[in-house]
Amino acid sequence: MALNEPAASRHTVQEALRVLDVVERHPAGITDAELGRQLDLAPRRLTTLLRMLRREGFVLRMPDGAYAVGDTFARLTSVDGRDRALRAKLQRTLNRLREDVGAAVYLSRYVDGEVHVSQYAAGPETPAVNEWVDFRWAAHASAVGKSLLGQLDGDGRRDHLSRHRLARLTSRTITSERLLLSHLEAQPPTAPVLDIQEYAVGTVCAAVPISSGARVTSLALSMPVSQAHRLRSAADKLHREATPVMLSLSIGA
């Protein structure tokens, strides 16, 4: 069972969905002034939302200044090709986030009792972590896994750990179920989870929860340990910029 989500991001997603709902009901376009009146949103807040929605391709601004739904929104809500369109949109967003945070970025989900890294963005300057142990068997040691487990209730966590031995992957790996459960319980639900060489020597990682509805999802990054000094700031930036991923998942589900 999923617990809490980042409140600020969730609120922004809800506002953005309200904007899209109104824009969709006006195929000929709607002005920002009319949008503000219908949604009772302050002009500055509406401007911020529209800027993000335009950047992500969810709305477009017509020559007369009115707003209409964009191609990305149309593809994500189409009956045909929705899954392919969602994957493509998420990959574009991950690629941008990789550049923004200067690290490899991963989108992960907890599906049918297992950890799945569904998509990632890496490059020569931002290499992906070497998956030397299958992430499905290393949830106790990875930021991705602990972020996903942290979004489960107590029974869900214990069920997962009953099926996966807490193997020692490095000298920093937590192998005590009691200690791991205590850490997961104490972890603030909206704070990044950090992995300081617990999964792999030479690599540090961070993950933030971005669950939408019943879907347990996490957005993560990894970088060489030589860059550990900027792990926290990169994680905070990833957290702040997670809204487009959450919005895409909400629309394309």
mmCIF file of N, CA, C and O in Angstrom, residues 59 71 136 141 147 168 177 194 212 253:
data_model
loop_
_atom_site.group_PDB
_atom_site.id
_atom_site.type_symbol
_atom_site.label_atom_id
_atom_site.label_comp_id
_atom_site.label_asym_id
_atom_site.label_seq_id
_atom_site.Cartn_x
_atom_site.Cartn_y
_atom_site.Cartn_z
ATOM 1 N N VAL A 59 0.372 21.877 -23.494
ATOM 2 C CA VAL A 59 -0.462 22.923 -24.089
ATOM 3 C C VAL A 59 0.386 23.684 -25.103
ATOM 4 O O VAL A 59 1.625 23.632 -25.076
ATOM 5 N N ASP A 71 0.450 18.619 -28.617
ATOM 6 C CA ASP A 71 0.587 17.288 -29.213
ATOM 7 C C ASP A 71 0.898 16.219 -28.178
ATOM 8 O O ASP A 71 0.390 15.095 -28.262
ATOM 9 N N ARG A 136 16.435 -6.105 -8.374
ATOM 10 C CA ARG A 136 15.312 -6.780 -7.714
ATOM 11 C C ARG A 136 15.752 -7.442 -6.416
ATOM 12 O O ARG A 136 14.938 -7.628 -5.499
ATOM 13 N N ALA A 141 19.755 -2.321 -0.309
ATOM 14 C CA ALA A 141 21.041 -1.638 -0.397
ATOM 15 C C ALA A 141 21.028 -0.426 -1.313
ATOM 16 O O ALA A 141 21.929 0.404 -1.244
ATOM 17 N N SER A 147 13.732 3.714 -1.489
ATOM 18 C CA SER A 147 12.680 4.707 -1.745
ATOM 19 C C SER A 147 11.354 4.017 -2.042
ATOM 20 O O SER A 147 10.298 4.451 -1.566
ATOM 21 N N ARG A 168 25.098 -8.867 2.026
ATOM 22 C CA ARG A 168 26.077 -7.793 2.207
ATOM 23 C C ARG A 168 26.771 -7.552 0.870
ATOM 24 O O ARG A 168 27.524 -8.394 0.389
ATOM 25 N N GLU A 177 17.466 -6.912 9.241
ATOM 26 C CA GLU A 177 16.096 -6.558 8.867
ATOM 27 C C GLU A 177 15.506 -5.568 9.871
ATOM 28 O O GLU A 177 14.830 -4.617 9.474
ATOM 29 N N LEU A 194 19.277 8.391 0.456
ATOM 30 C CA LEU A 194 20.648 8.385 -0.028
ATOM 31 C C LEU A 194 21.277 6.999 0.095
ATOM 32 O O LEU A 194 20.955 6.239 1.011
ATOM 33 N N SER A 212 2.062 8.152 -7.901
ATOM 34 C CA SER A 212 0.826 8.760 -8.375
ATOM 35 C C SER A 212 -0.292 7.753 -8.203
ATOM 36 O O SER A 212 -0.271 6.681 -8.818
ATOM 37 N N ALA A 253 -1.528 7.195 -17.739
ATOM 38 C CA ALA A 253 -1.891 5.928 -17.103
ATOM 39 C C ALA A 253 -3.089 5.280 -17.762
ATOM 40 O O ALA A 253 -3.996 5.973 -18.227
#
